[in-house]
Amino acid sequence: MASKPARPRSPHLFSGPLQLHYRWSPAMTASIFHRVTGDGMATVGTLLLVWWLAAIAAGPQAYGVFLDVFTTASGALNPLGWIVGVGLTWSLFQHMMSGIRHLILDTGAAFELKVNRALAVLTFVMSVLLTAGFWFLLVGIK
């Protein structure tokens, strides 16, 4: 009987001793953050919405407890309120910018490496700028 030749390993898995073939890229990061922000908004946002609605339905004392978690006595956001508020806002804008990027990619455009990389980086730049602008307008209007 003839012995079977050794089957080649898949080139995308390992090209050396446990070395990954792919190099990290902004497109990979944008794709991962698209999933993370979507899941984060779905879970954290839904839990906060349900808590807020339940607090409103339960009466003034329960709503006061909800407000005390995220605001100070003067009504301004406390550090936790800022983290949750800015974090959810950034998640919204990052997910939206990444969704626009995916829409462009779905048309068959922007698959060239430089354009794809620039578009992926642009999602992060625009999400930070939109978040900063949103909070600047929100806090600046009184």
Short mmCIF file of N, CA and C in Angstrom, two decimals:
data_model
loop_
_atom_site.label_atom_id
_atom_site.label_comp_id
_atom_site.label_asym_id
_atom_site.label_seq_id
_atom_site.Cartn_x
_atom_site.Cartn_y
_atom_site.Cartn_z
N MET A 1 0.82 -1.18 0.00
CA MET A 1 0.00 0.00 0.00
C MET A 1 0.87 1.25 0.00
N ALA A 2 0.42 2.20 -0.75
CA ALA A 2 1.14 3.48 -0.80
C ALA A 2 0.68 4.34 0.37
N SER A 3 1.63 5.05 0.96
CA SER A 3 1.26 5.92 2.08
C SER A 3 0.66 7.22 1.53
N LYS A 4 -0.25 7.75 2.29
CA LYS A 4 -0.91 8.99 1.89
C LYS A 4 0.05 10.16 2.11
N PRO A 5 0.09 11.08 1.16
CA PRO A 5 0.93 12.26 1.38
C PRO A 5 0.32 13.14 2.48
N ALA A 6 1.17 13.83 3.17
CA ALA A 6 0.70 14.72 4.24
C ALA A 6 -0.15 15.83 3.63
N ARG A 7 -1.29 16.07 4.24
CA ARG A 7 -2.17 17.11 3.73
C ARG A 7 -1.64 18.47 4.15
N PRO A 8 -1.69 19.43 3.27
CA PRO A 8 -1.19 20.76 3.64
C PRO A 8 -2.12 21.44 4.63
N ARG A 9 -1.53 22.25 5.44
CA ARG A 9 -2.34 23.02 6.38
C ARG A 9 -2.98 24.18 5.63
N SER A 10 -4.09 24.64 6.15
CA SER A 10 -4.74 25.80 5.54
C SER A 10 -3.84 27.01 5.70
N PRO A 11 -3.61 27.76 4.63
CA PRO A 11 -2.67 28.88 4.72
C PRO A 11 -3.18 30.02 5.58
N HIS A 12 -4.48 30.09 5.82
CA HIS A 12 -5.00 31.19 6.62
C HIS A 12 -4.92 30.93 8.11
N LEU A 13 -4.57 29.72 8.52
CA LEU A 13 -4.52 29.42 9.94
C LEU A 13 -3.16 29.71 10.55
N PHE A 14 -2.13 29.05 10.08
CA PHE A 14 -0.80 29.20 10.65
C PHE A 14 0.23 29.21 9.53
N SER A 15 1.19 30.10 9.63
CA SER A 15 2.26 30.10 8.63
C SER A 15 3.60 29.85 9.29
N GLY A 16 3.62 29.59 10.54
CA GLY A 16 4.83 29.30 11.28
C GLY A 16 4.42 28.64 12.57
N PRO A 17 5.29 28.61 13.55
CA PRO A 17 4.89 28.00 14.82
C PRO A 17 3.83 28.86 15.52
N LEU A 18 2.58 28.49 15.30
CA LEU A 18 1.41 29.15 15.89
C LEU A 18 1.33 30.64 15.56
N GLN A 19 1.79 31.04 14.40
CA GLN A 19 1.72 32.43 14.00
C GLN A 19 0.53 32.63 13.07
N LEU A 20 -0.30 33.60 13.38
CA LEU A 20 -1.46 33.86 12.54
C LEU A 20 -1.01 34.48 11.22
N HIS A 21 -1.70 34.13 10.16
CA HIS A 21 -1.35 34.62 8.83
C HIS A 21 -1.81 36.06 8.63
N TYR A 22 -2.96 36.41 9.20
CA TYR A 22 -3.50 37.74 8.99
C TYR A 22 -2.83 38.76 9.88
N ARG A 23 -2.67 39.97 9.35
CA ARG A 23 -2.21 41.09 10.17
C ARG A 23 -3.43 41.89 10.59
N TRP A 24 -3.36 42.45 11.79
CA TRP A 24 -4.47 43.23 12.31
C TRP A 24 -4.65 44.47 11.45
N SER A 25 -5.89 44.86 11.20
CA SER A 25 -6.15 46.01 10.36
C SER A 25 -7.29 46.84 10.94
N PRO A 26 -7.39 48.11 10.54
CA PRO A 26 -8.51 48.94 11.00
C PRO A 26 -9.86 48.36 10.60
N ALA A 27 -9.92 47.68 9.46
CA ALA A 27 -11.18 47.08 9.02
C ALA A 27 -11.64 46.00 10.00
N MET A 28 -10.70 45.21 10.51
CA MET A 28 -11.03 44.19 11.50
C MET A 28 -11.56 44.85 12.77
N THR A 29 -10.88 45.92 13.20
CA THR A 29 -11.28 46.63 14.41
C THR A 29 -12.67 47.22 14.25
N ALA A 30 -12.92 47.85 13.09
CA ALA A 30 -14.24 48.44 12.84
C ALA A 30 -15.32 47.37 12.85
N SER A 31 -15.04 46.22 12.28
CA SER A 31 -16.01 45.14 12.24
C SER A 31 -16.31 44.61 13.64
N ILE A 32 -15.28 44.45 14.45
CA ILE A 32 -15.47 43.96 15.82
C ILE A 32 -16.25 44.99 16.64
N PHE A 33 -15.89 46.27 16.51
CA PHE A 33 -16.59 47.31 17.26
C PHE A 33 -18.03 47.45 16.81
N HIS A 34 -18.31 47.16 15.53
CA HIS A 34 -19.69 47.20 15.05
C HIS A 34 -20.53 46.18 15.82
N ARG A 35 -19.99 45.00 16.00
CA ARG A 35 -20.72 43.97 16.74
C ARG A 35 -20.83 44.31 18.23
N VAL A 36 -19.73 44.78 18.81
CA VAL A 36 -19.71 45.09 20.24
C VAL A 36 -20.67 46.24 20.56
N THR A 37 -20.65 47.29 19.75
CA THR A 37 -21.54 48.43 20.02
C THR A 37 -23.00 48.05 19.82
N GLY A 38 -23.27 47.22 18.83
CA GLY A 38 -24.65 46.77 18.63
C GLY A 38 -25.14 45.95 19.81
N ASP A 39 -24.32 45.02 20.27
CA ASP A 39 -24.69 44.21 21.43
C ASP A 39 -24.79 45.05 22.70
N GLY A 40 -23.87 46.00 22.86
CA GLY A 40 -23.88 46.86 24.04
C GLY A 40 -25.12 47.73 24.11
N MET A 41 -25.48 48.32 22.97
CA MET A 41 -26.69 49.14 22.97
C MET A 41 -27.93 48.28 23.21
N ALA A 42 -27.95 47.09 22.65
CA ALA A 42 -29.11 46.21 22.81
C ALA A 42 -29.28 45.77 24.26
N THR A 43 -28.18 45.44 24.92
CA THR A 43 -28.31 44.95 26.30
C THR A 43 -28.38 46.10 27.31
N VAL A 44 -27.37 46.95 27.32
CA VAL A 44 -27.33 48.04 28.31
C VAL A 44 -28.48 49.02 28.07
N GLY A 45 -28.69 49.39 26.82
CA GLY A 45 -29.77 50.32 26.51
C GLY A 45 -31.13 49.77 26.87
N THR A 46 -31.36 48.51 26.59
CA THR A 46 -32.65 47.90 26.92
C THR A 46 -32.85 47.82 28.43
N LEU A 47 -31.80 47.42 29.14
CA LEU A 47 -31.92 47.33 30.60
C LEU A 47 -32.19 48.71 31.21
N LEU A 48 -31.51 49.74 30.73
CA LEU A 48 -31.75 51.09 31.25
C LEU A 48 -33.15 51.58 30.91
N LEU A 49 -33.61 51.30 29.71
CA LEU A 49 -34.96 51.71 29.32
C LEU A 49 -36.01 51.02 30.18
N VAL A 50 -35.86 49.74 30.40
CA VAL A 50 -36.83 49.00 31.22
C VAL A 50 -36.79 49.51 32.66
N TRP A 51 -35.58 49.75 33.18
CA TRP A 51 -35.46 50.27 34.55
C TRP A 51 -36.12 51.64 34.64
N TRP A 52 -35.89 52.50 33.67
CA TRP A 52 -36.47 53.85 33.66
C TRP A 52 -37.99 53.78 33.60
N LEU A 53 -38.53 52.94 32.71
CA LEU A 53 -39.98 52.81 32.60
C LEU A 53 -40.60 52.23 33.87
N ALA A 54 -39.93 51.24 34.46
CA ALA A 54 -40.43 50.65 35.71
C ALA A 54 -40.39 51.67 36.84
N ALA A 55 -39.35 52.49 36.87
CA ALA A 55 -39.24 53.51 37.91
C ALA A 55 -40.33 54.56 37.75
N ILE A 56 -40.62 54.94 36.51
CA ILE A 56 -41.71 55.90 36.29
C ILE A 56 -43.05 55.30 36.73
N ALA A 57 -43.27 54.04 36.38
CA ALA A 57 -44.53 53.39 36.72
C ALA A 57 -44.67 53.16 38.22
N ALA A 58 -43.56 52.99 38.93
CA ALA A 58 -43.61 52.69 40.36
C ALA A 58 -43.85 53.92 41.21
N GLY A 59 -43.63 55.10 40.65
CA GLY A 59 -43.92 56.30 41.42
C GLY A 59 -42.71 57.18 41.65
N PRO A 60 -42.93 58.31 42.32
CA PRO A 60 -41.87 59.31 42.51
C PRO A 60 -40.65 58.81 43.29
N GLN A 61 -40.89 57.96 44.28
CA GLN A 61 -39.76 57.48 45.09
C GLN A 61 -38.85 56.58 44.26
N ALA A 62 -39.40 55.68 43.50
CA ALA A 62 -38.60 54.79 42.65
C ALA A 62 -37.89 55.57 41.56
N TYR A 63 -38.58 56.57 41.00
CA TYR A 63 -37.95 57.40 39.97
C TYR A 63 -36.81 58.23 40.57
N GLY A 64 -36.98 58.65 41.82
CA GLY A 64 -35.92 59.37 42.51
C GLY A 64 -34.68 58.51 42.70
N VAL A 65 -34.87 57.24 42.99
CA VAL A 65 -33.74 56.31 43.11
C VAL A 65 -33.01 56.19 41.78
N PHE A 66 -33.79 56.07 40.69
CA PHE A 66 -33.18 55.99 39.35
C PHE A 66 -32.36 57.25 39.07
N LEU A 67 -32.92 58.41 39.35
CA LEU A 67 -32.20 59.66 39.11
C LEU A 67 -30.95 59.79 39.99
N ASP A 68 -31.05 59.32 41.23
CA ASP A 68 -29.90 59.42 42.15
C ASP A 68 -28.71 58.60 41.67
N VAL A 69 -28.95 57.54 40.92
CA VAL A 69 -27.85 56.71 40.42
C VAL A 69 -27.03 57.47 39.38
N PHE A 70 -27.68 58.29 38.56
CA PHE A 70 -27.00 58.91 37.43
C PHE A 70 -26.81 60.42 37.55
N THR A 71 -27.43 61.06 38.54
CA THR A 71 -27.32 62.53 38.66
C THR A 71 -26.95 62.94 40.08
N THR A 72 -26.53 64.19 40.18
CA THR A 72 -26.25 64.78 41.49
C THR A 72 -27.53 65.44 42.00
N ALA A 73 -27.45 66.03 43.18
CA ALA A 73 -28.62 66.69 43.78
C ALA A 73 -29.07 67.89 42.93
N SER A 74 -28.14 68.51 42.22
CA SER A 74 -28.50 69.67 41.39
C SER A 74 -29.11 69.26 40.06
N GLY A 75 -29.11 67.98 39.74
CA GLY A 75 -29.67 67.50 38.49
C GLY A 75 -28.63 67.26 37.41
N ALA A 76 -27.38 67.64 37.67
CA ALA A 76 -26.31 67.41 36.69
C ALA A 76 -25.88 65.95 36.75
N LEU A 77 -25.29 65.49 35.67
CA LEU A 77 -24.82 64.11 35.64
C LEU A 77 -23.66 63.90 36.59
N ASN A 78 -23.67 62.79 37.31
CA ASN A 78 -22.52 62.40 38.13
C ASN A 78 -21.55 61.60 37.25
N PRO A 79 -20.40 61.18 37.76
CA PRO A 79 -19.45 60.45 36.91
C PRO A 79 -20.04 59.20 36.24
N LEU A 80 -20.86 58.44 36.96
CA LEU A 80 -21.48 57.27 36.35
C LEU A 80 -22.44 57.68 35.24
N GLY A 81 -23.18 58.74 35.45
CA GLY A 81 -24.09 59.25 34.43
C GLY A 81 -23.35 59.68 33.17
N TRP A 82 -22.19 60.32 33.36
CA TRP A 82 -21.37 60.72 32.20
C TRP A 82 -20.85 59.50 31.45
N ILE A 83 -20.35 58.52 32.19
CA ILE A 83 -19.80 57.32 31.55
C ILE A 83 -20.87 56.60 30.75
N VAL A 84 -22.03 56.39 31.36
CA VAL A 84 -23.11 55.68 30.67
C VAL A 84 -23.64 56.51 29.51
N GLY A 85 -23.87 57.79 29.73
CA GLY A 85 -24.41 58.66 28.69
C GLY A 85 -23.49 58.81 27.49
N VAL A 86 -22.25 59.15 27.76
CA VAL A 86 -21.29 59.32 26.66
C VAL A 86 -20.99 57.97 26.02
N GLY A 87 -20.90 56.91 26.81
CA GLY A 87 -20.63 55.58 26.26
C GLY A 87 -21.73 55.10 25.32
N LEU A 88 -22.97 55.28 25.73
CA LEU A 88 -24.07 54.87 24.85
C LEU A 88 -24.16 55.76 23.61
N THR A 89 -23.88 57.04 23.78
CA THR A 89 -23.91 57.95 22.63
C THR A 89 -22.81 57.58 21.65
N TRP A 90 -21.60 57.33 22.15
CA TRP A 90 -20.51 56.93 21.25
C TRP A 90 -20.85 55.61 20.57
N SER A 91 -21.44 54.67 21.32
CA SER A 91 -21.82 53.39 20.73
C SER A 91 -22.81 53.59 19.58
N LEU A 92 -23.77 54.48 19.79
CA LEU A 92 -24.75 54.76 18.75
C LEU A 92 -24.08 55.30 17.49
N PHE A 93 -23.22 56.31 17.67
CA PHE A 93 -22.58 56.92 16.50
C PHE A 93 -21.57 55.98 15.85
N GLN A 94 -20.84 55.20 16.64
CA GLN A 94 -19.89 54.24 16.06
C GLN A 94 -20.63 53.18 15.27
N HIS A 95 -21.71 52.67 15.82
CA HIS A 95 -22.49 51.65 15.12
C HIS A 95 -23.11 52.23 13.85
N MET A 96 -23.56 53.47 13.92
CA MET A 96 -24.15 54.11 12.75
C MET A 96 -23.10 54.33 11.66
N MET A 97 -21.93 54.84 12.03
CA MET A 97 -20.87 55.08 11.04
C MET A 97 -20.39 53.75 10.43
N SER A 98 -20.29 52.74 11.24
CA SER A 98 -19.88 51.43 10.74
C SER A 98 -20.96 50.84 9.83
N GLY A 99 -22.21 51.09 10.16
CA GLY A 99 -23.30 50.65 9.31
C GLY A 99 -23.27 51.33 7.95
N ILE A 100 -22.94 52.61 7.94
CA ILE A 100 -22.80 53.34 6.67
C ILE A 100 -21.63 52.76 5.88
N ARG A 101 -20.55 52.43 6.58
CA ARG A 101 -19.40 51.80 5.91
C ARG A 101 -19.81 50.47 5.28
N HIS A 102 -20.56 49.67 6.02
CA HIS A 102 -21.02 48.39 5.48
C HIS A 102 -21.97 48.59 4.30
N LEU A 103 -22.79 49.63 4.34
CA LEU A 103 -23.68 49.93 3.23
C LEU A 103 -22.87 50.26 1.97
N ILE A 104 -21.81 51.02 2.14
CA ILE A 104 -20.93 51.34 1.00
C ILE A 104 -20.27 50.07 0.48
N LEU A 105 -19.79 49.22 1.39
CA LEU A 105 -19.16 47.98 0.97
C LEU A 105 -20.16 47.05 0.27
N ASP A 106 -21.41 47.09 0.69
CA ASP A 106 -22.43 46.24 0.07
C ASP A 106 -22.72 46.65 -1.38
N THR A 107 -22.39 47.88 -1.73
CA THR A 107 -22.58 48.30 -3.13
C THR A 107 -21.45 47.81 -4.02
N GLY A 108 -20.41 47.24 -3.42
CA GLY A 108 -19.27 46.75 -4.18
C GLY A 108 -18.14 47.76 -4.27
N ALA A 109 -18.29 48.87 -3.59
CA ALA A 109 -17.26 49.91 -3.61
C ALA A 109 -16.36 49.79 -2.39
N ALA A 110 -15.22 50.46 -2.43
CA ALA A 110 -14.30 50.62 -1.30
C ALA A 110 -13.64 49.32 -0.85
N PHE A 111 -13.42 48.38 -1.76
CA PHE A 111 -12.71 47.16 -1.39
C PHE A 111 -11.19 47.28 -1.61
N GLU A 112 -10.75 48.38 -2.23
CA GLU A 112 -9.31 48.59 -2.37
C GLU A 112 -8.73 48.78 -0.96
N LEU A 113 -7.54 48.26 -0.73
CA LEU A 113 -7.00 48.24 0.63
C LEU A 113 -6.89 49.62 1.25
N LYS A 114 -6.35 50.58 0.52
CA LYS A 114 -6.17 51.92 1.10
C LYS A 114 -7.51 52.59 1.37
N VAL A 115 -8.45 52.44 0.47
CA VAL A 115 -9.78 53.04 0.66
C VAL A 115 -10.50 52.36 1.81
N ASN A 116 -10.42 51.05 1.88
CA ASN A 116 -11.07 50.30 2.95
C ASN A 116 -10.48 50.68 4.30
N ARG A 117 -9.18 50.78 4.36
CA ARG A 117 -8.51 51.17 5.62
C ARG A 117 -8.91 52.58 6.02
N ALA A 118 -8.92 53.50 5.07
CA ALA A 118 -9.29 54.89 5.36
C ALA A 118 -10.74 54.98 5.82
N LEU A 119 -11.61 54.24 5.19
CA LEU A 119 -13.02 54.26 5.57
C LEU A 119 -13.22 53.68 6.96
N ALA A 120 -12.47 52.64 7.31
CA ALA A 120 -12.57 52.05 8.65
C ALA A 120 -12.09 53.04 9.71
N VAL A 121 -10.98 53.71 9.45
CA VAL A 121 -10.47 54.72 10.39
C VAL A 121 -11.46 55.88 10.51
N LEU A 122 -12.05 56.24 9.39
CA LEU A 122 -13.01 57.35 9.37
C LEU A 122 -14.22 57.06 10.25
N THR A 123 -14.62 55.80 10.38
CA THR A 123 -15.75 55.48 11.25
C THR A 123 -15.46 55.87 12.69
N PHE A 124 -14.21 55.63 13.13
CA PHE A 124 -13.85 55.98 14.50
C PHE A 124 -13.74 57.49 14.67
N VAL A 125 -13.13 58.16 13.71
CA VAL A 125 -12.96 59.61 13.78
C VAL A 125 -14.33 60.29 13.82
N MET A 126 -15.21 59.90 12.92
CA MET A 126 -16.53 60.52 12.85
C MET A 126 -17.37 60.22 14.10
N SER A 127 -17.26 59.01 14.63
CA SER A 127 -18.06 58.69 15.82
C SER A 127 -17.60 59.53 17.02
N VAL A 128 -16.31 59.75 17.15
CA VAL A 128 -15.81 60.59 18.25
C VAL A 128 -16.24 62.04 18.04
N LEU A 129 -16.12 62.55 16.82
CA LEU A 129 -16.52 63.93 16.53
C LEU A 129 -18.02 64.13 16.74
N LEU A 130 -18.83 63.19 16.28
CA LEU A 130 -20.28 63.31 16.46
C LEU A 130 -20.67 63.22 17.93
N THR A 131 -20.02 62.36 18.68
CA THR A 131 -20.30 62.25 20.12
C THR A 131 -19.93 63.53 20.83
N ALA A 132 -18.74 64.06 20.54
CA ALA A 132 -18.31 65.32 21.16
C ALA A 132 -19.26 66.45 20.79
N GLY A 133 -19.63 66.53 19.53
CA GLY A 133 -20.56 67.58 19.10
C GLY A 133 -21.92 67.45 19.75
N PHE A 134 -22.43 66.24 19.86
CA PHE A 134 -23.72 66.00 20.50
C PHE A 134 -23.70 66.47 21.94
N TRP A 135 -22.67 66.07 22.69
CA TRP A 135 -22.62 66.44 24.10
C TRP A 135 -22.30 67.92 24.28
N PHE A 136 -21.55 68.51 23.37
CA PHE A 136 -21.30 69.95 23.43
C PHE A 136 -22.62 70.70 23.27
N LEU A 137 -23.44 70.29 22.30
CA LEU A 137 -24.75 70.93 22.11
C LEU A 137 -25.69 70.66 23.27
N LEU A 138 -25.67 69.43 23.78
CA LEU A 138 -26.58 69.07 24.87
C LEU A 138 -26.25 69.82 26.15
N VAL A 139 -24.97 69.90 26.49
CA VAL A 139 -24.58 70.56 27.74
C VAL A 139 -24.59 72.08 27.56
N GLY A 140 -24.29 72.55 26.32
CA GLY A 140 -24.23 73.98 26.07
C GLY A 140 -25.59 74.65 26.05
N ILE A 141 -26.65 73.89 25.79
CA ILE A 141 -28.00 74.46 25.74
C ILE A 141 -28.62 74.38 27.12
N LYS A 142 -28.89 75.54 27.72
CA LYS A 142 -29.53 75.57 29.04
C LYS A 142 -30.46 76.74 29.13
#
